[in-house]
Amino acid sequence: MGASMTMLKGANVPVAAQAVRVELGWRTAPGTPDVDGSALLLVPSGKVRSDADFVFYNQPSHASGAVRHEGKRTAGDGTTDNLVVDLARVEPAIDRVVLAASADGGTFGRVTGLYVRITDAANGREIARFDSADATVETAFILGELYRRQGAWKFRAVGQGYDTGLEGLATDFGISVDEPQQPQPNHQPRTPQQPHSATRVDHRPPVPPAPPTAPPVPPAPPATAPVRLTKVTLTKDAPSVSLAKQGGTSGALRVNLNWEVRKQFKGWGSKLGRAVANHSDLDLDLCALYELTDGRKGVVQALGNAFGALQHPPYIHLDGDDRTGAVATGENLTVNLDHKNKLRRVLIFVTIYEGARSFADLHASVTLQPQHGAPIDFSLDECTVPSTVCALALLTNNGGDLTVQREARYLVPERGVSPQRTIDYAYGWGMNWTPGRK
């Protein structure tokens, strides 16, 4: 991408697409803060209707289906966080979708190569790109916005920074945040060019009356509680967390793996338990061993088409087997926390089905995202053994509360022993195994 192709701050371009992919990118290096993308759906007053109009890592989908957060991908020394905006599904009451980035663990002055790129979701054609290069003390940035003009959509490059992080940015647009807050003065954005009122708001504003010529503003789906911005990171020193303490007591718990492919697959990476290099046959499978409180045991995996079910036992479901890596969402494993009392323990693991002899060249991070509550992240350590099966996390029922334990254990099957049987032995599941295929 040549420098001449990037937009100037304040410039706008028409967006002739039904849906767009928003790619927030930056270069990863030691000491670089983690960056998170988010979107706010605003009515003409410049505010959200409710907390449900905020889409980010803890609230990844808008109820209208118009905006969803797809998560991070790593390739080489670059990382992207991705959102999809289906412009055709944006409700008539919404006239602007603000695209923001927040830095977790430092300021944007330590982030290099920050950009936002808008592409046509149907064919990947680039519509716009804005590179942000003048950050210093900011911890949140409005990089751009999609907005309506006379029935058509446009994208504007904004580049406006805040030193109050995601919380300050969100509250400025009328989001109520469930975090301990220190009283602080009103913060003005650093850039004088303000696309909205910069007054700090700690409570939801009333829905503004619609102008007489516009249709009435429908209420946004209610957010049951103020949004949580917290993340939980499991480490060797702090390897477990209670889902109840994080607010994750009901709804769907989604399990994602993010693999960074190195050495033999240098420069290629993909998401959710799947790492596929160009023309390679690498096939990784996300699986779960389960034991129910009534004593039944089993496995959820693509092998043998044992995809499970969410609404009846085992209350765990694998969304199919993506062997190409081309599907944007990759593989997802979901646990139904509404039935957590029927689960005694669940072991989430990943196997190499074909295409590699070991995890040694793959670095992975795991995210467990409760529908209600903070995401739980951890990374897998460097694999130093010829392992084809890795235990990721163990969920254990403790008096109705599920505890998540980071495992990150690479196991080496003995000759003639399957990865599934190897993990069964290691965790004492006690199942009988027969050869399977997919």
Short mmCIF file of C-alpha atoms in Angstrom, two decimals:
data_model
loop_
_atom_site.label_atom_id
_atom_site.label_comp_id
_atom_site.label_asym_id
_atom_site.label_seq_id
_atom_site.Cartn_x
_atom_site.Cartn_y
_atom_site.Cartn_z
CA MET A 1 0.00 0.00 0.00
CA GLY A 2 1.72 3.18 -1.11
CA ALA A 3 1.60 6.31 1.03
CA SER A 4 -0.32 8.14 -1.69
CA MET A 5 -3.28 5.79 -1.18
CA THR A 6 -3.82 6.69 2.47
CA MET A 7 -6.44 9.32 3.31
CA LEU A 8 -5.77 12.65 4.97
CA LYS A 9 -7.42 13.40 8.31
CA GLY A 10 -10.91 14.79 7.70
CA ALA A 11 -11.18 13.44 4.14
CA ASN A 12 -14.15 11.31 3.10
CA VAL A 13 -14.91 8.79 0.36
CA PRO A 14 -18.17 7.19 -0.82
CA VAL A 15 -18.77 3.59 0.24
CA ALA A 16 -20.45 1.65 -2.56
CA ALA A 17 -20.85 -1.71 -0.81
CA GLN A 18 -23.64 -3.60 0.95
CA ALA A 19 -21.28 -4.69 3.73
CA VAL A 20 -17.72 -3.74 4.66
CA ARG A 21 -14.92 -5.32 6.64
CA VAL A 22 -13.11 -2.94 9.00
CA GLU A 23 -9.49 -3.96 9.59
CA LEU A 24 -7.58 -2.23 12.38
CA GLY A 25 -3.90 -3.06 12.02
CA TRP A 26 -0.60 -2.40 13.79
CA ARG A 27 2.89 -3.83 14.10
CA THR A 28 3.54 -6.08 17.08
CA ALA A 29 6.86 -5.79 18.91
CA PRO A 30 8.06 -6.27 22.50
CA GLY A 31 6.53 -3.60 24.72
CA THR A 32 3.69 -2.79 22.31
CA PRO A 33 0.31 -2.51 24.07
CA ASP A 34 -2.50 -4.75 22.90
CA VAL A 35 -4.96 -2.88 20.66
CA ASP A 36 -8.71 -3.51 20.54
CA GLY A 37 -11.20 -2.39 17.91
CA SER A 38 -14.74 -1.25 18.71
CA ALA A 39 -17.74 0.41 17.08
CA LEU A 40 -20.46 2.74 18.40
CA LEU A 41 -23.80 3.14 16.62
CA LEU A 42 -24.98 6.73 17.04
CA VAL A 43 -28.26 8.57 16.48
CA PRO A 44 -28.23 12.19 15.17
CA SER A 45 -27.66 13.56 18.69
CA GLY A 46 -24.18 12.03 18.57
CA LYS A 47 -24.99 9.53 21.34
CA VAL A 48 -25.91 5.86 21.57
CA ARG A 49 -29.53 4.92 22.34
CA SER A 50 -28.36 2.48 25.02
CA ASP A 51 -25.32 0.43 25.99
CA ALA A 52 -26.42 -2.18 23.45
CA ASP A 53 -25.21 0.18 20.67
CA PHE A 54 -21.58 -0.48 21.66
CA VAL A 55 -19.84 -3.39 19.89
CA PHE A 56 -16.47 -4.57 21.26
CA TYR A 57 -14.69 -7.65 22.63
CA ASN A 58 -17.13 -8.12 25.55
CA GLN A 59 -20.24 -7.42 23.44
CA PRO A 60 -19.27 -8.79 20.02
CA SER A 61 -22.57 -8.54 18.10
CA HIS A 62 -25.19 -5.82 17.71
CA ALA A 63 -28.75 -7.10 18.11
CA SER A 64 -29.67 -5.81 14.64
CA GLY A 65 -26.95 -7.97 13.06
CA ALA A 66 -25.50 -4.82 11.47
CA VAL A 67 -22.15 -4.82 13.30
CA ARG A 68 -20.07 -7.65 14.70
CA HIS A 69 -16.60 -7.93 16.19
CA GLU A 70 -14.69 -10.83 14.61
CA GLY A 71 -11.48 -10.68 16.65
CA LYS A 72 -7.76 -10.70 16.03
CA ARG A 73 -5.46 -12.30 13.51
CA THR A 74 -1.68 -12.34 13.44
CA ALA A 75 0.59 -12.74 10.43
CA GLY A 76 4.33 -12.12 10.58
CA ASP A 77 4.97 -9.00 12.69
CA GLY A 78 1.47 -7.56 12.12
CA THR A 79 -1.79 -7.98 14.01
CA THR A 80 -5.30 -6.96 12.97
CA ASP A 81 -8.54 -6.65 14.90
CA ASN A 82 -11.55 -7.01 12.63
CA LEU A 83 -15.17 -5.86 12.53
CA VAL A 84 -17.84 -6.38 9.89
CA VAL A 85 -20.47 -3.70 9.23
CA ASP A 86 -23.49 -4.77 7.18
CA LEU A 87 -24.60 -1.33 6.01
CA ALA A 88 -27.83 -2.71 4.55
CA ARG A 89 -28.89 -3.82 8.06
CA VAL A 90 -28.05 -0.62 9.96
CA GLU A 91 -31.33 0.60 11.46
CA PRO A 92 -32.80 3.84 10.00
CA ALA A 93 -32.43 5.59 13.38
CA ILE A 94 -28.63 5.19 13.24
CA ASP A 95 -26.81 7.75 11.13
CA ARG A 96 -23.20 7.10 12.11
CA VAL A 97 -20.99 4.14 13.07
CA VAL A 98 -17.85 5.34 14.86
CA LEU A 99 -14.79 3.08 14.47
CA ALA A 100 -12.44 3.26 17.43
CA ALA A 101 -9.29 1.65 18.81
CA SER A 102 -8.13 1.40 22.43
CA ALA A 103 -4.70 0.51 23.81
CA ASP A 104 -4.50 -2.02 26.64
CA GLY A 105 -1.30 -1.74 28.67
CA GLY A 106 0.24 1.46 27.32
CA THR A 107 -0.28 4.46 25.04
CA PHE A 108 -0.65 4.70 21.27
CA GLY A 109 2.70 6.48 21.24
CA ARG A 110 4.19 2.97 21.64
CA VAL A 111 2.13 1.48 18.79
CA THR A 112 3.68 1.64 15.33
CA GLY A 113 1.97 1.24 11.98
CA LEU A 114 -1.57 1.90 13.26
CA TYR A 115 -4.12 2.05 10.44
CA VAL A 116 -7.78 1.42 9.62
CA ARG A 117 -8.72 -0.17 6.32
CA ILE A 118 -12.22 -0.54 4.85
CA THR A 119 -12.81 -3.28 2.29
CA ASP A 120 -15.86 -4.57 0.45
CA ALA A 121 -16.89 -7.67 2.42
CA ALA A 122 -18.10 -9.35 -0.78
CA ASN A 123 -14.88 -9.22 -2.80
CA GLY A 124 -12.11 -7.80 -0.59
CA ARG A 125 -11.71 -4.64 -2.71
CA GLU A 126 -10.13 -1.79 -0.74
CA ILE A 127 -12.45 1.21 -0.35
CA ALA A 128 -10.45 3.36 2.06
CA ARG A 129 -7.36 3.38 4.24
CA PHE A 130 -6.25 5.83 6.91
CA ASP A 131 -2.83 5.62 8.61
CA SER A 132 -2.51 7.24 12.03
CA ALA A 133 1.07 8.32 12.77
CA ASP A 134 0.96 11.23 15.26
CA ALA A 135 -0.09 9.50 18.51
CA THR A 136 1.64 10.33 21.81
CA VAL A 137 -0.20 9.96 25.14
CA GLU A 138 -3.55 8.74 23.77
CA THR A 139 -5.03 5.45 25.02
CA ALA A 140 -8.06 5.54 22.71
CA PHE A 141 -8.55 6.75 19.14
CA ILE A 142 -11.45 7.41 16.84
CA LEU A 143 -9.85 6.34 13.57
CA GLY A 144 -12.84 6.89 11.31
CA GLU A 145 -16.58 6.76 10.91
CA LEU A 146 -19.14 5.42 8.47
CA TYR A 147 -21.97 7.93 8.06
CA ARG A 148 -25.10 8.48 5.97
CA ARG A 149 -25.44 11.37 3.53
CA GLN A 150 -28.60 11.67 1.41
CA GLY A 151 -29.31 7.94 1.54
CA ALA A 152 -25.75 6.84 0.73
CA TRP A 153 -22.88 5.79 2.98
CA LYS A 154 -19.48 7.49 3.26
CA PHE A 155 -16.32 6.90 5.27
CA ARG A 156 -14.47 9.79 6.95
CA ALA A 157 -10.91 9.61 8.34
CA VAL A 158 -11.03 11.15 11.85
CA GLY A 159 -7.80 10.47 13.81
CA GLN A 160 -9.01 11.94 17.12
CA GLY A 161 -7.35 10.83 20.36
CA TYR A 162 -8.33 10.52 24.02
CA ASP A 163 -6.10 10.02 27.05
CA THR A 164 -8.91 8.37 29.05
CA GLY A 165 -8.89 4.99 27.31
CA LEU A 166 -11.84 2.95 26.15
CA GLU A 167 -13.81 3.94 29.25
CA GLY A 168 -13.47 7.68 28.55
CA LEU A 169 -14.33 7.27 24.90
CA ALA A 170 -17.36 5.08 25.64
CA THR A 171 -18.78 7.36 28.36
CA ASP A 172 -18.43 10.39 26.06
CA PHE A 173 -20.93 8.74 23.72
CA GLY A 174 -23.38 7.94 26.54
CA ILE A 175 -22.30 4.40 27.48
CA SER A 176 -22.55 3.53 31.19
CA VAL A 177 -19.51 1.55 32.25
CA ASP A 178 -19.44 -0.90 35.15
CA GLU A 179 -15.97 -0.01 36.42
CA PRO A 180 -14.72 1.79 39.55
CA GLN A 181 -14.32 5.38 38.38
CA GLN A 182 -12.30 8.20 39.91
CA PRO A 183 -13.90 11.63 39.75
CA GLN A 184 -12.10 13.51 37.00
CA PRO A 185 -12.57 16.70 35.03
CA ASN A 186 -14.20 16.75 31.64
CA HIS A 187 -11.71 15.55 29.02
CA GLN A 188 -11.53 17.25 25.70
CA PRO A 189 -10.24 15.26 22.73
CA ARG A 190 -6.72 16.30 21.74
CA THR A 191 -7.75 17.32 18.24
CA PRO A 192 -9.87 20.47 18.02
CA GLN A 193 -11.90 19.00 15.15
CA GLN A 194 -14.68 17.35 17.16
CA PRO A 195 -17.19 15.09 15.44
CA HIS A 196 -19.29 14.97 18.62
CA SER A 197 -19.83 16.66 21.96
CA ALA A 198 -16.90 15.81 24.22
CA THR A 199 -18.75 16.22 27.51
CA ARG A 200 -18.23 13.26 29.80
CA VAL A 201 -21.49 11.41 30.41
CA ASP A 202 -21.86 8.86 33.20
CA HIS A 203 -25.52 7.99 32.68
CA ARG A 204 -27.51 7.08 29.64
CA PRO A 205 -29.06 10.11 27.99
CA PRO A 206 -32.76 10.10 27.14
CA VAL A 207 -33.53 9.10 23.55
CA PRO A 208 -33.79 12.38 21.62
CA PRO A 209 -37.10 13.14 19.90
CA ALA A 210 -36.96 12.36 16.19
CA PRO A 211 -37.40 15.24 13.77
CA PRO A 212 -40.94 15.39 12.31
CA THR A 213 -39.80 14.21 8.88
CA ALA A 214 -37.93 11.18 10.23
CA PRO A 215 -39.50 7.90 11.32
CA PRO A 216 -39.76 7.50 15.09
CA VAL A 217 -36.56 6.22 16.72
CA PRO A 218 -37.11 2.60 17.74
CA PRO A 219 -35.64 1.74 21.13
CA ALA A 220 -32.37 -0.15 21.08
CA PRO A 221 -32.33 -3.65 22.54
CA PRO A 222 -31.96 -3.13 26.29
CA ALA A 223 -28.56 -3.84 27.81
CA THR A 224 -29.28 -5.71 31.03
CA ALA A 225 -26.38 -4.08 32.92
CA PRO A 226 -23.67 -1.51 32.33
CA VAL A 227 -21.00 -2.84 30.00
CA ARG A 228 -17.85 -4.36 31.44
CA LEU A 229 -14.51 -3.42 29.92
CA THR A 230 -12.53 -5.86 32.07
CA LYS A 231 -10.38 -8.62 30.58
CA VAL A 232 -9.01 -11.62 32.47
CA THR A 233 -5.60 -13.05 31.58
CA LEU A 234 -4.64 -16.45 32.96
CA THR A 235 -0.93 -17.08 33.59
CA LYS A 236 1.19 -19.78 35.23
CA ASP A 237 1.09 -17.73 38.45
CA ALA A 238 -2.69 -17.14 38.22
CA PRO A 239 -3.97 -20.09 36.16
CA SER A 240 -7.66 -20.24 37.12
CA VAL A 241 -10.72 -18.01 37.35
CA SER A 242 -14.32 -18.38 38.51
CA LEU A 243 -16.87 -17.69 35.77
CA ALA A 244 -19.37 -16.49 38.39
CA LYS A 245 -16.94 -13.82 39.61
CA GLN A 246 -16.61 -12.57 36.03
CA GLY A 247 -20.38 -12.41 35.52
CA GLY A 248 -20.34 -15.42 33.18
CA THR A 249 -23.11 -17.49 34.73
CA SER A 250 -25.49 -17.95 31.78
CA GLY A 251 -25.74 -17.83 28.01
CA ALA A 252 -23.16 -19.12 25.55
CA LEU A 253 -19.46 -19.50 26.30
CA ARG A 254 -17.50 -19.40 23.04
CA VAL A 255 -14.00 -20.83 22.75
CA ASN A 256 -11.62 -19.35 20.17
CA LEU A 257 -8.02 -20.19 19.31
CA ASN A 258 -5.77 -17.77 17.51
CA TRP A 259 -2.75 -19.39 15.88
CA GLU A 260 0.35 -17.64 14.65
CA VAL A 261 2.11 -19.75 12.05
CA ARG A 262 5.88 -19.51 11.94
CA LYS A 263 8.87 -21.10 10.24
CA GLN A 264 7.55 -23.54 7.67
CA PHE A 265 4.34 -21.48 7.23
CA LYS A 266 5.93 -18.07 7.68
CA GLY A 267 3.67 -15.13 7.01
CA TRP A 268 0.35 -16.97 7.09
CA GLY A 269 -2.01 -16.98 10.03
CA SER A 270 -5.66 -17.54 10.73
CA LYS A 271 -8.17 -17.69 13.52
CA LEU A 272 -10.04 -20.05 15.80
CA GLY A 273 -8.10 -23.26 15.88
CA ARG A 274 -7.13 -23.29 12.24
CA ALA A 275 -3.76 -22.39 10.75
CA VAL A 276 -3.54 -22.78 7.01
CA ALA A 277 -0.64 -21.76 4.79
CA ASN A 278 -1.08 -21.24 1.08
CA HIS A 279 -1.72 -24.62 -0.56
CA SER A 280 -0.90 -26.45 2.70
CA ASP A 281 -2.92 -29.31 4.15
CA LEU A 282 -2.56 -28.33 7.81
CA ASP A 283 -5.77 -29.31 9.64
CA LEU A 284 -6.23 -28.58 13.35
CA ASP A 285 -9.31 -29.74 15.26
CA LEU A 286 -10.88 -28.11 18.31
CA CYS A 287 -12.40 -30.77 20.63
CA ALA A 288 -13.82 -31.26 24.12
CA LEU A 289 -14.04 -34.20 26.51
CA TYR A 290 -17.04 -33.93 28.83
CA GLU A 291 -18.39 -35.63 31.92
CA LEU A 292 -21.97 -34.88 32.98
CA THR A 293 -23.21 -34.91 36.58
CA ASP A 294 -25.24 -38.06 35.78
CA GLY A 295 -21.96 -39.86 34.97
CA ARG A 296 -22.22 -39.87 31.17
CA LYS A 297 -18.98 -39.14 29.34
CA GLY A 298 -18.13 -38.38 25.73
CA VAL A 299 -16.24 -36.27 23.23
CA VAL A 300 -17.25 -33.37 20.97
CA GLN A 301 -15.11 -33.31 17.80
CA ALA A 302 -15.28 -33.25 14.00
CA LEU A 303 -13.89 -36.80 13.87
CA GLY A 304 -16.86 -39.15 13.53
CA ASN A 305 -19.16 -36.11 13.17
CA ALA A 306 -19.54 -35.87 16.95
CA PHE A 307 -20.51 -32.18 16.85
CA GLY A 308 -22.57 -32.26 20.06
CA ALA A 309 -25.64 -30.12 20.83
CA LEU A 310 -26.38 -26.94 22.79
CA GLN A 311 -29.97 -27.49 23.95
CA HIS A 312 -29.63 -31.11 25.10
CA PRO A 313 -26.75 -33.24 26.42
CA PRO A 314 -23.82 -32.63 26.27
CA TYR A 315 -24.73 -28.88 26.04
CA ILE A 316 -21.52 -28.35 24.02
CA HIS A 317 -21.47 -27.74 20.27
CA LEU A 318 -18.79 -27.53 17.60
CA ASP A 319 -19.88 -25.37 14.65
CA GLY A 320 -18.71 -27.75 11.94
CA ASP A 321 -15.26 -28.55 10.58
CA ASP A 322 -13.59 -25.81 8.54
CA ARG A 323 -10.72 -27.45 6.66
CA THR A 324 -9.80 -24.48 4.49
CA GLY A 325 -9.25 -21.64 6.95
CA ALA A 326 -10.99 -19.42 4.40
CA VAL A 327 -14.17 -18.94 6.43
CA ALA A 328 -13.81 -15.70 8.37
CA THR A 329 -15.12 -17.17 11.59
CA GLY A 330 -13.16 -20.44 11.48
CA GLU A 331 -14.11 -23.09 14.06
CA ASN A 332 -16.06 -22.25 17.21
CA LEU A 333 -16.76 -24.40 20.21
CA THR A 334 -19.70 -23.25 22.36
CA VAL A 335 -20.72 -24.32 25.88
CA ASN A 336 -24.30 -23.61 27.07
CA LEU A 337 -23.86 -22.11 30.54
CA ASP A 338 -27.63 -22.21 31.11
CA HIS A 339 -27.07 -25.95 31.74
CA LYS A 340 -23.79 -25.65 33.65
CA ASN A 341 -25.27 -27.51 36.62
CA LYS A 342 -25.43 -30.65 34.43
CA LEU A 343 -21.71 -30.45 33.57
CA ARG A 344 -19.22 -32.03 35.98
CA ARG A 345 -16.10 -31.21 33.95
CA VAL A 346 -15.14 -30.26 30.40
CA LEU A 347 -11.63 -30.51 28.96
CA ILE A 348 -11.07 -28.38 25.86
CA PHE A 349 -8.21 -29.57 23.67
CA VAL A 350 -6.85 -29.31 20.12
CA THR A 351 -5.32 -31.97 17.89
CA ILE A 352 -3.33 -31.88 14.67
CA TYR A 353 -5.38 -34.00 12.26
CA GLU A 354 -2.93 -33.70 9.38
CA GLY A 355 -0.31 -31.43 7.82
CA ALA A 356 2.20 -31.14 10.70
CA ARG A 357 3.98 -33.48 13.10
CA SER A 358 4.02 -31.10 16.04
CA PHE A 359 2.78 -27.81 17.48
CA ALA A 360 6.42 -26.69 17.66
CA ASP A 361 6.10 -24.09 14.89
CA LEU A 362 2.73 -22.73 16.04
CA HIS A 363 2.16 -20.14 18.76
CA ALA A 364 -1.38 -19.88 20.02
CA SER A 365 -3.54 -17.79 22.28
CA VAL A 366 -6.91 -18.92 23.61
CA THR A 367 -9.96 -16.77 24.38
CA LEU A 368 -13.02 -17.99 26.25
CA GLN A 369 -15.77 -15.41 25.72
CA PRO A 370 -18.81 -15.70 28.02
CA GLN A 371 -21.94 -14.09 26.57
CA HIS A 372 -22.25 -12.15 29.84
CA GLY A 373 -18.93 -11.31 31.44
CA ALA A 374 -15.31 -10.65 30.72
CA PRO A 375 -13.29 -12.57 28.13
CA ILE A 376 -10.66 -14.94 29.54
CA ASP A 377 -7.39 -14.95 27.61
CA PHE A 378 -4.22 -16.98 27.86
CA SER A 379 -1.36 -17.93 25.61
CA LEU A 380 0.18 -21.34 25.05
CA ASP A 381 3.88 -21.59 25.72
CA GLU A 382 6.50 -22.61 23.20
CA CYS A 383 6.08 -26.28 22.30
CA THR A 384 9.40 -28.13 22.74
CA VAL A 385 8.22 -31.73 22.31
CA PRO A 386 6.85 -33.66 19.27
CA SER A 387 3.26 -33.08 20.37
CA THR A 388 0.13 -33.57 18.25
CA VAL A 389 -2.39 -32.91 21.02
CA CYS A 390 -2.61 -29.99 23.45
CA ALA A 391 -4.89 -29.63 26.49
CA LEU A 392 -6.11 -26.03 26.52
CA ALA A 393 -8.46 -25.50 29.46
CA LEU A 394 -10.32 -27.53 32.09
CA LEU A 395 -13.77 -26.36 33.22
CA THR A 396 -14.79 -27.85 36.58
CA ASN A 397 -18.14 -27.53 38.37
CA ASN A 398 -17.62 -26.35 41.94
CA GLY A 399 -21.02 -26.18 43.63
CA GLY A 400 -22.72 -24.72 40.56
CA ASP A 401 -19.89 -22.34 39.62
CA LEU A 402 -17.65 -23.30 36.72
CA THR A 403 -13.95 -22.68 37.27
CA VAL A 404 -11.72 -22.25 34.22
CA GLN A 405 -8.21 -23.69 34.67
CA ARG A 406 -5.49 -22.87 32.14
CA GLU A 407 -3.83 -26.15 31.14
CA ALA A 408 -1.53 -25.40 28.15
CA ARG A 409 -0.18 -28.97 28.24
CA TYR A 410 1.46 -30.45 25.14
CA LEU A 411 1.19 -34.24 25.17
CA VAL A 412 3.16 -36.76 23.09
CA PRO A 413 1.14 -39.85 22.08
CA GLU A 414 2.91 -43.21 22.29
CA ARG A 415 3.29 -45.14 19.04
CA GLY A 416 -0.10 -46.42 17.90
CA VAL A 417 -2.04 -44.41 20.52
CA SER A 418 -4.45 -41.74 19.26
CA PRO A 419 -4.30 -38.13 20.47
CA GLN A 420 -7.78 -38.56 22.00
CA ARG A 421 -6.75 -41.65 23.97
CA THR A 422 -3.57 -39.86 25.05
CA ILE A 423 -5.53 -36.95 26.54
CA ASP A 424 -8.03 -39.38 28.14
CA TYR A 425 -5.15 -41.19 29.91
CA ALA A 426 -3.56 -37.93 31.06
CA TYR A 427 -6.80 -36.68 32.66
CA GLY A 428 -8.27 -40.01 33.83
CA TRP A 429 -11.48 -39.81 31.78
CA GLY A 430 -11.76 -43.59 31.40
CA MET A 431 -13.48 -43.89 28.00
CA ASN A 432 -13.29 -46.64 25.40
CA TRP A 433 -11.95 -45.47 22.02
CA THR A 434 -12.36 -46.91 18.54
CA PRO A 435 -10.73 -45.58 15.35
CA GLY A 436 -12.71 -42.82 13.62
CA ARG A 437 -12.45 -40.73 10.49
CA LYS A 438 -14.00 -37.63 8.96
#
